[in-house]
Short mmCIF file of C-alpha atoms and ligand atoms in Angstrom, two decimals:
data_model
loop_
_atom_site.label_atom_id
_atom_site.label_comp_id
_atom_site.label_asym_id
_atom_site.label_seq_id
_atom_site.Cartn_x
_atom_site.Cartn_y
_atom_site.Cartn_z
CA UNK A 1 0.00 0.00 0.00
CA UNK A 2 1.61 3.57 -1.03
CA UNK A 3 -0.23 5.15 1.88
CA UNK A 4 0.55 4.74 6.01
CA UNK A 5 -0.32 6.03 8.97
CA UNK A 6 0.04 4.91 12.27
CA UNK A 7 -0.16 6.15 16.53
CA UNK A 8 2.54 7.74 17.85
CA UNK A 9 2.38 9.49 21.46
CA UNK A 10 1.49 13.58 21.32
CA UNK A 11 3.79 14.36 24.15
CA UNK A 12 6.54 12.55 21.38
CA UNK A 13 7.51 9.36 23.06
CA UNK A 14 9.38 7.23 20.30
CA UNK A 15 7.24 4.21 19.04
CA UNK A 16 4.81 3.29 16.27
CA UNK A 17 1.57 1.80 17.14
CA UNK A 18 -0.29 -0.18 13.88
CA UNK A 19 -4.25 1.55 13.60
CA UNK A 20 -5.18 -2.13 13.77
CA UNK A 21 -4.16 -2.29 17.57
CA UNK A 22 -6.19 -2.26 20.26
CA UNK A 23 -4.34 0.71 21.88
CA UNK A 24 -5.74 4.18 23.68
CA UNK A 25 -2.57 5.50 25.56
CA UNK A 26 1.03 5.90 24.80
CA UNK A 27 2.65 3.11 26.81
CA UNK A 28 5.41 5.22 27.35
CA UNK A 29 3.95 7.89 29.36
CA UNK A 30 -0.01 7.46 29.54
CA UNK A 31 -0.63 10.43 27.48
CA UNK A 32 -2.66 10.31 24.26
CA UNK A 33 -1.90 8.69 21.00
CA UNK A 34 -2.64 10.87 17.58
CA UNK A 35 -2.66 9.19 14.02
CA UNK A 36 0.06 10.24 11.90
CA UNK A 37 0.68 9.56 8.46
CA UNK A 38 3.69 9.32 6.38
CA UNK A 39 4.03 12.33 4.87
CA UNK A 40 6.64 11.88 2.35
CA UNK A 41 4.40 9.35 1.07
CA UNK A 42 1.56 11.96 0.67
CA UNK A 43 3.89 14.79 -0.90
CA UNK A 44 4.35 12.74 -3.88
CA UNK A 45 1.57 14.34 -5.05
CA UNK A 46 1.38 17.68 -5.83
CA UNK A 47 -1.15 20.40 -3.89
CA UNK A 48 -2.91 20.87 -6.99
CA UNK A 49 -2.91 17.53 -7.97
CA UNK A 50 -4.52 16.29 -4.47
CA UNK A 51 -7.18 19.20 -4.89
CA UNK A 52 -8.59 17.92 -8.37
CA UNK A 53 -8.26 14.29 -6.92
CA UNK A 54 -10.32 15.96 -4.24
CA UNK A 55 -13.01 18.00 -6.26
CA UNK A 56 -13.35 14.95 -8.91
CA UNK A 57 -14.36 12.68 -5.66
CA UNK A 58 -16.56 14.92 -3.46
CA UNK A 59 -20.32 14.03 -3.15
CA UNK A 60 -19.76 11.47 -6.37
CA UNK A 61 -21.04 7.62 -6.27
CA UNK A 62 -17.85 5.89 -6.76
CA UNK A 63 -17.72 4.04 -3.33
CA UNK A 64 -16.36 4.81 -1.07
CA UNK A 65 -15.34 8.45 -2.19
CA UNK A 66 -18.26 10.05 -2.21
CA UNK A 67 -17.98 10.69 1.01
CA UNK A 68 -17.08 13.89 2.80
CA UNK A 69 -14.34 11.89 5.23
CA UNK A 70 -13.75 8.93 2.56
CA UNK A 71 -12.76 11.51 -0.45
CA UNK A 72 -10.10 12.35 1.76
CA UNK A 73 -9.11 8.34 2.59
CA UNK A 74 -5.27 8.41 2.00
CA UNK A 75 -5.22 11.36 4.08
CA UNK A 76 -7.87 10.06 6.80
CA UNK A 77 -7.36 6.02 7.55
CA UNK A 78 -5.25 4.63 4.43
CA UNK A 79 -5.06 1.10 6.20
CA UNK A 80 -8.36 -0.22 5.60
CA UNK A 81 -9.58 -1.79 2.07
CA UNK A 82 -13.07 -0.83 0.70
CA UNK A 83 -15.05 -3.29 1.62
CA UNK A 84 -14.69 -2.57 5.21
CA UNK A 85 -15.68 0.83 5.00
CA UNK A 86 -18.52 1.84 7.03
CA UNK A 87 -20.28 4.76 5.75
CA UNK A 88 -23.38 6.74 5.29
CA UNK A 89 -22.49 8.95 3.29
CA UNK A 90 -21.54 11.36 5.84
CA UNK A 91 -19.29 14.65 5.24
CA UNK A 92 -20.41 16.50 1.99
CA UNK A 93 -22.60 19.24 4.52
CA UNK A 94 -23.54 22.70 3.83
CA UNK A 95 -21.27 25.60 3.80
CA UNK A 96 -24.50 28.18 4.81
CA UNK A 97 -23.73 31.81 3.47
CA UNK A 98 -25.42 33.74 6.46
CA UNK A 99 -26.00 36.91 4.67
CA UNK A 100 -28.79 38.27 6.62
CA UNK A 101 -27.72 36.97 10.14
CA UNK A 102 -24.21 38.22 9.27
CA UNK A 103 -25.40 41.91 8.09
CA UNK A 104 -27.29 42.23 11.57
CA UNK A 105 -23.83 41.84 13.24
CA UNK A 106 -21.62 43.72 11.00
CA UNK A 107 -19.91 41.00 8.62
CA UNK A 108 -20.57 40.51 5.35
CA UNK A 109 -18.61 37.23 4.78
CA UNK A 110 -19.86 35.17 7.79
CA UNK A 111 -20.64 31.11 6.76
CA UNK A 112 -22.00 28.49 8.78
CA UNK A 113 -20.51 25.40 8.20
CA UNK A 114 -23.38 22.39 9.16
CA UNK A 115 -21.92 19.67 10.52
CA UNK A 116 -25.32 18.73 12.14
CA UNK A 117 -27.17 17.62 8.49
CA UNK A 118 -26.23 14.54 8.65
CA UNK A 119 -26.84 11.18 8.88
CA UNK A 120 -27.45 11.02 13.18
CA UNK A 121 -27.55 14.74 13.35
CA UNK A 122 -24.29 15.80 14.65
CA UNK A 123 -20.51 15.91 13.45
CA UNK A 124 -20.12 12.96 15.45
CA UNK A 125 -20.74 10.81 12.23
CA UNK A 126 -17.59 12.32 10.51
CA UNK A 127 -15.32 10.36 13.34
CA UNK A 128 -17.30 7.18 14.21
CA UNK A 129 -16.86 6.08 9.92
CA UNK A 130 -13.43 5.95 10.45
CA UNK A 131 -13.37 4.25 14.20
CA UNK A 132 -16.30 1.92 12.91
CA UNK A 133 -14.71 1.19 9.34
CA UNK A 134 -11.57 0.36 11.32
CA UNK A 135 -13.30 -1.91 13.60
CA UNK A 136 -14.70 -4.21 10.89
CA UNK A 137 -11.43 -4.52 9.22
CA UNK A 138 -9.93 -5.81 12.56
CA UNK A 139 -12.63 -7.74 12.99
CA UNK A 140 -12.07 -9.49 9.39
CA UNK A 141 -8.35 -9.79 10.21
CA UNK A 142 -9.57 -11.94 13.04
CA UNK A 143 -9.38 -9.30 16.20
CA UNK A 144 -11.70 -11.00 19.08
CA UNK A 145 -13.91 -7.63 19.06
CA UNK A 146 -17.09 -8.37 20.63
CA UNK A 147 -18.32 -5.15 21.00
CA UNK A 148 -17.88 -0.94 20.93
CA UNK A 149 -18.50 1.06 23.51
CA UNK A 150 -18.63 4.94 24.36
CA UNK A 151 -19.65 7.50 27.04
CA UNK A 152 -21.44 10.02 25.44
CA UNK A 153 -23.29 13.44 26.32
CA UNK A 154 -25.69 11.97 23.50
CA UNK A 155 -24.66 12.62 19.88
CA UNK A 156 -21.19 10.17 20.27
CA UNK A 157 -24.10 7.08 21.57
CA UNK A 158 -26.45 8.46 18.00
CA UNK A 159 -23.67 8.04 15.67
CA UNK A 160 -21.64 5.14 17.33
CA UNK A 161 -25.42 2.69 17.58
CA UNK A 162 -25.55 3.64 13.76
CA UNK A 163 -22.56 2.99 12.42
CA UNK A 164 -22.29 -0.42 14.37
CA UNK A 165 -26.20 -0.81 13.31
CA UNK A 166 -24.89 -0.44 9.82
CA UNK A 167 -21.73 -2.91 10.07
CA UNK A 168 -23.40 -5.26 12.13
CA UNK A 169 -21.18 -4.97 15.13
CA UNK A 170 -22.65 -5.00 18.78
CA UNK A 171 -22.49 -1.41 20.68
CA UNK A 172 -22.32 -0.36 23.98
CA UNK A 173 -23.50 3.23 25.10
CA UNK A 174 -23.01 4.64 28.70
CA UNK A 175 -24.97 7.75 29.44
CA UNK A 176 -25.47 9.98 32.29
CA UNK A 177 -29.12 10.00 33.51
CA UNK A 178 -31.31 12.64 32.56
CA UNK A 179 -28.87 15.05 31.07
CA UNK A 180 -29.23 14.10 27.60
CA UNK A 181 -32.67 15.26 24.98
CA UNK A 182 -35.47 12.39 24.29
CA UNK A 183 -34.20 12.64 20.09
CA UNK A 184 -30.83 11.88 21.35
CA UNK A 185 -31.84 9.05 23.38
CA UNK A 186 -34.28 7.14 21.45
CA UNK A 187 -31.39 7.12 18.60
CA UNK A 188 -29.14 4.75 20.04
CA UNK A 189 -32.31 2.52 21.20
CA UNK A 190 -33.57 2.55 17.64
CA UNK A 191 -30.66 1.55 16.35
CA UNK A 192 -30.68 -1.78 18.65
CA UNK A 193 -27.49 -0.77 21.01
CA UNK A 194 -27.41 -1.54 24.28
CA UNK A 195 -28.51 1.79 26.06
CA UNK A 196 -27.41 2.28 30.03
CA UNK A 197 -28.22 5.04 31.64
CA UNK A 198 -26.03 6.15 34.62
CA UNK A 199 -26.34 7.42 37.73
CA UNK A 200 -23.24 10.03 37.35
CA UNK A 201 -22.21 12.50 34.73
CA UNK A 202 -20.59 12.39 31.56
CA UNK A 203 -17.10 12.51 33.21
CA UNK A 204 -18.43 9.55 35.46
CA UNK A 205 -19.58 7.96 32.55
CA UNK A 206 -16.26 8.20 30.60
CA UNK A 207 -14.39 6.52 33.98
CA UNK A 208 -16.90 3.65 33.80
CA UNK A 209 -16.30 3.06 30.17
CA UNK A 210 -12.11 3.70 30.05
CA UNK A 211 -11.95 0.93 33.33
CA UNK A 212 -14.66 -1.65 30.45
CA UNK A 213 -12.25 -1.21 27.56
CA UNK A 214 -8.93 -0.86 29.92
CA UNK A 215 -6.21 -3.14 28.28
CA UNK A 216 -3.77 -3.36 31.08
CA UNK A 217 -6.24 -5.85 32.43
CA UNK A 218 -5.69 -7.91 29.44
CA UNK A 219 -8.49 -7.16 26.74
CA UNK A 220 -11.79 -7.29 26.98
CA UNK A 221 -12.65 -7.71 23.39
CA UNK A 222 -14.54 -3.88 23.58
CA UNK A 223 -13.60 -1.38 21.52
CA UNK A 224 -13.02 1.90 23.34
CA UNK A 225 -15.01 4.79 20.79
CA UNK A 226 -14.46 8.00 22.84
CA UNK A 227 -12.57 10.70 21.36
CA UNK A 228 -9.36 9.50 23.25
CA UNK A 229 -9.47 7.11 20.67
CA UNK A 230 -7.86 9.03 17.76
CA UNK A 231 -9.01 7.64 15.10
CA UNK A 232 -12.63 9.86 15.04
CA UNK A 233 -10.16 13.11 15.22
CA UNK A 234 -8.84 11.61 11.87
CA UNK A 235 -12.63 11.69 10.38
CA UNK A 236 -13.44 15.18 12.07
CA UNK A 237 -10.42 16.94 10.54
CA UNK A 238 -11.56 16.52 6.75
CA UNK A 239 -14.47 19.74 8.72
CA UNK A 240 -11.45 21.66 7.89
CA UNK A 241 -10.10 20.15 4.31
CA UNK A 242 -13.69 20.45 3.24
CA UNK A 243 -13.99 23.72 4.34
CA UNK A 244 -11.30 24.86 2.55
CA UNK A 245 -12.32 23.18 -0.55
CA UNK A 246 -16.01 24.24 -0.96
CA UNK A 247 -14.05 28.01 -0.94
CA UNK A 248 -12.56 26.66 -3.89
CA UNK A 249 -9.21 26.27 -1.67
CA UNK A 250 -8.84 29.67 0.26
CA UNK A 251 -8.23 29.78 3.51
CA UNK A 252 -11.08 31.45 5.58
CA UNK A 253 -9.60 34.16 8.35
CA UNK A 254 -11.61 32.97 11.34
CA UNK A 255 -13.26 29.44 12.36
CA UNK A 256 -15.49 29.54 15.45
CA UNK A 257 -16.11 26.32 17.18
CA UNK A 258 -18.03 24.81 20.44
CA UNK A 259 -15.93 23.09 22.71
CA UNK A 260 -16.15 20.38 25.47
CA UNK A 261 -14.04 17.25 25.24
CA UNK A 262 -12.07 19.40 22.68
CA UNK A 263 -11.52 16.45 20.21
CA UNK A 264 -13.22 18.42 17.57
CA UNK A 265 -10.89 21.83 17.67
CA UNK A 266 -8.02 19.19 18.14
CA UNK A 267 -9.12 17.56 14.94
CA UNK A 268 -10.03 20.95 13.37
CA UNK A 269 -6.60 22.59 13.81
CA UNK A 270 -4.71 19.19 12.49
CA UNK A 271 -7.07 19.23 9.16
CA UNK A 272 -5.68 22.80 8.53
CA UNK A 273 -1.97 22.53 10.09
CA UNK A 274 -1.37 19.39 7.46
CA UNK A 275 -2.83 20.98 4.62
CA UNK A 276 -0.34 23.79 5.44
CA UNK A 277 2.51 21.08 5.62
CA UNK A 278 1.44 19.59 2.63
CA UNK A 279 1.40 23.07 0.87
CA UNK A 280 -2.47 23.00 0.01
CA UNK A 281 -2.75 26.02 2.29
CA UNK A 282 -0.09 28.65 3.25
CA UNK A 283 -1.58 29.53 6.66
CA UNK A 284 -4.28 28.35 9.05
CA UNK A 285 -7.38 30.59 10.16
CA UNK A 286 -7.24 31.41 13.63
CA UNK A 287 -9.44 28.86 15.51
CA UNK A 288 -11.79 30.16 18.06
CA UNK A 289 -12.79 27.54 20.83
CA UNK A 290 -16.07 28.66 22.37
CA UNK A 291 -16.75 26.99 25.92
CA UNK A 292 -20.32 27.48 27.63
CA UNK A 293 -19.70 29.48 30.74
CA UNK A 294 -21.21 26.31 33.30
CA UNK A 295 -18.52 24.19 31.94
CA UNK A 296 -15.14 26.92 31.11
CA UNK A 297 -11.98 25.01 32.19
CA UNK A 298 -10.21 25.57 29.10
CA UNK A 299 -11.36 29.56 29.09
CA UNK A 300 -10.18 29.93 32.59
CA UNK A 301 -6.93 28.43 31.67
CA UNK A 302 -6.62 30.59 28.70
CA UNK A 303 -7.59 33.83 30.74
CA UNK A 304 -4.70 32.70 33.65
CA UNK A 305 -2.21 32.96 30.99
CA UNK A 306 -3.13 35.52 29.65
CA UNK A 307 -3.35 37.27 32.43
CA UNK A 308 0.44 36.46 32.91
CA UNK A 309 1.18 37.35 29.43
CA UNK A 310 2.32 34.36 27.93
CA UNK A 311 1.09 31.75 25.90
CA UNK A 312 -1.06 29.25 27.54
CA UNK A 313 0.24 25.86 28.51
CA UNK A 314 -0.94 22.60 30.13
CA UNK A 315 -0.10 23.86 33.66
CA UNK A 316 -2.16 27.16 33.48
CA UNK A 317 -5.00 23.66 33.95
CA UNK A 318 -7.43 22.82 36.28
CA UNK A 319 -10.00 20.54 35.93
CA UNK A 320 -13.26 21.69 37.00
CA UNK A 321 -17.00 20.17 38.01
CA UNK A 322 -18.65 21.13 35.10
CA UNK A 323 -22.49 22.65 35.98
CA UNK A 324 -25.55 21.69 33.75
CA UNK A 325 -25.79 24.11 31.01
CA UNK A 326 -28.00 24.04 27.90
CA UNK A 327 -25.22 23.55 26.12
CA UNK A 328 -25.76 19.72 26.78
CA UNK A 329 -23.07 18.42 24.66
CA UNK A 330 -20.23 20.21 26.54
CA UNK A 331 -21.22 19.80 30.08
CA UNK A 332 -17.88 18.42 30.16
CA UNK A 333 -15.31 19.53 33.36
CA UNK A 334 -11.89 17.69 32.95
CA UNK A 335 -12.02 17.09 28.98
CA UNK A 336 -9.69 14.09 27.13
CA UNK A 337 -8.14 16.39 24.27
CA UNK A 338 -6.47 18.80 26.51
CA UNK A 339 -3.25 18.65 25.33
CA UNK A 340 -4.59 18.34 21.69
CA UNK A 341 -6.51 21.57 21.82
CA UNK A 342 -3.74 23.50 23.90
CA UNK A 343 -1.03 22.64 20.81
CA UNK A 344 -4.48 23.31 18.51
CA UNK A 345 -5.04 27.14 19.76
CA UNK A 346 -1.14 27.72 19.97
CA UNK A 347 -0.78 26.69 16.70
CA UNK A 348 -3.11 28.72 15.19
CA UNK A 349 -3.11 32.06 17.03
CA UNK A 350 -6.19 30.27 18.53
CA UNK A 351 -8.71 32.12 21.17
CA UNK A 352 -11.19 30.76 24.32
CA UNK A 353 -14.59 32.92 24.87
CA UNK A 354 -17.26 31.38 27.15
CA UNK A 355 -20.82 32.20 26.59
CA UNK A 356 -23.43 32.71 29.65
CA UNK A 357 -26.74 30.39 29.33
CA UNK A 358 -28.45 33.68 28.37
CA UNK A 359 -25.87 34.77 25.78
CA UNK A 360 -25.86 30.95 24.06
CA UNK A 361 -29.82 31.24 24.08
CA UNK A 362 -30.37 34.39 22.87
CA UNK A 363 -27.54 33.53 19.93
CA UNK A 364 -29.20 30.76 18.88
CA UNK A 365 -32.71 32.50 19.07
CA UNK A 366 -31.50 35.57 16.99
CA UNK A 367 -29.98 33.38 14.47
CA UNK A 368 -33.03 31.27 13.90
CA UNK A 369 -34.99 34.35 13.07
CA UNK A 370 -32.35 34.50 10.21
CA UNK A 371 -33.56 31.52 8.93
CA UNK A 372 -31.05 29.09 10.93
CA UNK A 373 -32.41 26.59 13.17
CA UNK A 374 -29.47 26.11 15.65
CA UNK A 375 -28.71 23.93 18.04
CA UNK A 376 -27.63 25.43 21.63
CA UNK A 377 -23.75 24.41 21.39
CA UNK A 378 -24.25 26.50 18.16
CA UNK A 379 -25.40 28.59 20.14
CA UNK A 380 -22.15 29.36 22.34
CA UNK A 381 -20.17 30.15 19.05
CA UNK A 382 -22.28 32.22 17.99
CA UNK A 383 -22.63 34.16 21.27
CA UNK A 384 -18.76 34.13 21.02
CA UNK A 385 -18.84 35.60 17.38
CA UNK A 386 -20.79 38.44 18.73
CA UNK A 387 -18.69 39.06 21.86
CA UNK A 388 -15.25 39.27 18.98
CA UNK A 389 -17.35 41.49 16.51
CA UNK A 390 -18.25 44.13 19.53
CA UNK A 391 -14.44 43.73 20.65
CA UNK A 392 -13.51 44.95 16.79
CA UNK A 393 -10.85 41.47 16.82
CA UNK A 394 -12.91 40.32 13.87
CA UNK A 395 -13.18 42.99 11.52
CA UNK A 396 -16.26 43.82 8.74
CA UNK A 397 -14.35 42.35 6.03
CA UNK A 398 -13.39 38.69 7.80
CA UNK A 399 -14.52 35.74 6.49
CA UNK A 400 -15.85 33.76 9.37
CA UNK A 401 -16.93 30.38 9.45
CA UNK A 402 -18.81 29.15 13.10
CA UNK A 403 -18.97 25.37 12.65
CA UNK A 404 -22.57 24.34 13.71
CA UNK A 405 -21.96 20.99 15.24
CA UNK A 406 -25.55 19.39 15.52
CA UNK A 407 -29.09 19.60 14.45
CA UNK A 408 -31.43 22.16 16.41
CA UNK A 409 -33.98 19.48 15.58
CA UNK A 410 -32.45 17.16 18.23
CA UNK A 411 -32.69 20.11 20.90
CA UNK A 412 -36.38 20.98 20.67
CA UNK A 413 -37.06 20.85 24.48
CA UNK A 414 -34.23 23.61 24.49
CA UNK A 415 -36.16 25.49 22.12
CA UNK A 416 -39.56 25.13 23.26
CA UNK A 417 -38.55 25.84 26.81
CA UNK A 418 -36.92 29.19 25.45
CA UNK A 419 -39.93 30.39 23.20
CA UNK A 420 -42.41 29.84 26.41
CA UNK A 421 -39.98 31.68 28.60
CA UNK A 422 -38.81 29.10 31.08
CA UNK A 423 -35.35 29.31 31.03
CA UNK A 424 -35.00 31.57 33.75
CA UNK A 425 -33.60 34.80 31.91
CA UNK A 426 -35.22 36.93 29.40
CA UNK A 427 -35.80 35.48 26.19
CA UNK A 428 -35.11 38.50 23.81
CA UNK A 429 -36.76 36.33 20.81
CA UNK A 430 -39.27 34.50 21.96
CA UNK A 431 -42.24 34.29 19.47
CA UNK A 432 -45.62 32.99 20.81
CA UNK A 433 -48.07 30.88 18.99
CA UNK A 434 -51.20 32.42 18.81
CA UNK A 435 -55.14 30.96 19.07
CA UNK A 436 -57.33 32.38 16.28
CA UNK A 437 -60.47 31.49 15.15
CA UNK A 438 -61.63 29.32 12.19
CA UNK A 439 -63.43 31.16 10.98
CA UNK A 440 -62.21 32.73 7.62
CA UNK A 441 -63.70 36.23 7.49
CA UNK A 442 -62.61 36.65 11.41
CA UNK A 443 -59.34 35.17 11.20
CA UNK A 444 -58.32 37.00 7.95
CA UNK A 445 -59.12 40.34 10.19
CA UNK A 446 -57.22 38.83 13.06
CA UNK A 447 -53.82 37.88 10.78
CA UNK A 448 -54.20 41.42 9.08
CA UNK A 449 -53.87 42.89 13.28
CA UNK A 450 -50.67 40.37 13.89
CA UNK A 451 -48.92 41.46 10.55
CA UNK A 452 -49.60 45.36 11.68
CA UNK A 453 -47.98 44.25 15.49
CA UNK A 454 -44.79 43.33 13.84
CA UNK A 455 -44.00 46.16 11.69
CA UNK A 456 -41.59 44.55 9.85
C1 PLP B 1 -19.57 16.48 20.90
C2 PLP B 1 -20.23 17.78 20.65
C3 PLP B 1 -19.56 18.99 20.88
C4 PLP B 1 -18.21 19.08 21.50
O1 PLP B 1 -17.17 18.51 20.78
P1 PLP B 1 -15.83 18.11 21.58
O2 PLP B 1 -15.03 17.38 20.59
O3 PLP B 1 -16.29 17.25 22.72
O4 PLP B 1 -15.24 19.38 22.06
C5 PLP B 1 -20.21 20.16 20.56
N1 PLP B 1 -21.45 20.17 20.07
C6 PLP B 1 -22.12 19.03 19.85
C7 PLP B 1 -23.50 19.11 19.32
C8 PLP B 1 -21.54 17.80 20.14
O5 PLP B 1 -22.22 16.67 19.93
ZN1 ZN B 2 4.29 9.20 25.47
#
């Protein structure tokens, strides 16, 4: 095969690990494992060359390239043949020009990139082909795999019970009790996984799961599927190739994303930092991680050194007990990618804002009236975007992209709550329902009355 990738330790212990090993944590040192691919390899073809190979692919039928994450395959998970592949056709989403949203705040050039139309509803999907796909070509090299498993704040248990729906291959999902949304839930049931609900949190949830698939205890033929694995940041990175590509291969000046386990701005910033290595791009965007306020760690570690005037580093963290927030997703207090996304925002000039759980509502709600229909970790970035427009960092001209990472359609009891004015702060744009009568000569009066009310 021309193409390789393999682990090797972040913190850069020496060692190759094969992507066909059961293996989570650099034996070295404990710390986490990131695929990396042989470069050289990938350099003997030219920039240009990989971006027609690229366009020709994207959103065509010849299997598996089609694909938004297998278009990308010598770049993504080389290792696996074809046949193994395990995908819905995920990847391919809408780059959302948000021309009257973006006038109301000042910037013409502001895009919305939507991760959450897809297949389970969240950019979850993007990862779990490439974990999943990898799984069932163990699994027909003869790996005893009995099952996947995953902790999950909701949409990681939606697209991991799908994907192992799909290939046939048993799933586990470990969820904190009554912190995730009924469409999130009844997902993973649908899709025939075995569904636990836990009394603890997500971060309890993720202990449970990491001591189930532990492999110092000799394996237990489950399949670990949480971010930590780093195989999903491999599928989650082509956000950024993709990104680039449906700007016909410019480089946008901002990206704004939600973060909570911080896999995705991890697996953000590598999509653009090997594009620049690989000379498709000459720099990256600055990367914006936006934390919800109940659940900051990484923004208070970001403000402490800054605050000190320096660049942040692993020590300026502390995890923290994260508390509920809207923001579902990222209730998340001592999150897996740390070092990742610390290497991620250095890398890129990167910045943390936290949003309040009025700000994130009020985002979201302002948006939708736009014609968006966003989800509440959307939310966050885009109460973020506002906070770096008012500051003057992002200027009039910027083009901004705010990756939306799920489908508001999964978060309607977030929406519903805020329209009927239960959330406990103001709801600037709530819109009420209104009772008229049937009957057509009164209720044409009554319509004329609302339209007047509005004024606009
Ligand atoms: C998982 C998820 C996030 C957070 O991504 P991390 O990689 O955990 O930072 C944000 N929004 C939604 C909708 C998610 O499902
Ligand atoms: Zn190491």
């Amino acid at each position: 095969m021309p193409y390789r990738a393999w682990f090797s330790c972040v913190a850069g212990c020496p060692g190759e690990h094969p992507l066909s090993q059961v293996i989570y944590r650099c034996p070295s040192c404990a710390g986490l494992l990131e695929v990396v691919h042989d470069e050289a390899a990938l350099r003997r073809r030219s920039p240009a060359a990989w971006m027609r190979v690229f366009d020709e692919r994207f959103l065509r039928t010849s299997w598996p390239y089609g694909s938004g994450v297998w278009g990308k395959k010598e770049w993504v998970q080389p290792m696996i043949s074809a046949d193994n592949v395990v995908s819905l056709f995920e990847g391919g989403s809408n780059l959302f020009w948000a021309e009257r949203y973006g006038a109301q705040l000042g910037v013409s050039d502001l895009w919305i990139k939507q991760c959450g139309t897809s297949h389970t509803g969240s950019f979850k999907d993007l990862g779990m082909t490439v974990l999943v796909s990898t799984v069932k070509q163990m699994r027909a090299d003869g790996a005893p795999i009995r099952a996947v498993a995953c902790a999950s704040t909701g949409d990681t248990s939606a697209a991991l019970a799908a994907y192992g729906a799909a290939a046939g291959i048993p799933v586990i999902v470990l969820l904190p009790a009554n912190k995730i949304t009924a469409a999130q839930l009844v997902q993973p049931i649908a899709n025939g996984a075995i569904v636990c609900s836990l009394d603890t949190d997500f971060d309890g949830c993720m202990k449970v799961v990491q001591r189930l698939t532990d492999t110092d205890r000799g394996d237990s033929g489950i399949y670990l599927a949480n971010s930590m694995n780093s195989l999903r940041v491999e599928g989650q990175k082509t956000i950024s190739l993709e990104i680039v590509q449906q700007f016909d291969w410019e480089v946008p000046d901002w990206v704004l994303v939600p973060g909570g386990n911080l896999g995705n701005v991890s697996a953000i910033a590598k999509g653009f930092m090997e594009m620049k290595r690989l000379g498709l791009i000459s720099t990256p965007p600055r990367l914006v991680c936006c934390q919800a306020e109940h659940a900051n760690p990484l923004f208070l570690a970001y403000e402490r050194a800054r605050a000190a005037g320096r660049e942040m580093t692993l020590d300026d963290f502390e995890a923290v007990r994260a508390r509920p927030t809207l923001a579902s997703a990222i209730q998340i207090g001592d999150p897996v990618s740390l070092p990742k996304a610390v290497k991620a925002l250095v890398d890129t000039g990167g910045i943390v804002l936290q949003a309040s759980e009025a700000q994130l509502a009020n985002a979201s709600a302002r948006a939708d009236r736009t014609g968006l229909f966003t989800c509440p970790h959307t939310g966050v970035a885009l109460a973020c975007l506002e906070q770096l427009i008012e500051r003057g960092t992002i200027g009039a001209e910027d083009r901004v992209v705010v990756v939306s990472t799920a489908h508001g359609l999964k978060f309607t009891e977030f929406k519903a709550g805020y329209h009927e004015r239960r959330l406990g702060f103001e709801s600037e744009y709530a819109n009420t329902p209104v009772s008229i009568t049937g009957d057509p000569e009164q209720a044409i009066g009554e319509l004329h009355r609302l339209l007047d009310q509005r004024g606009d």
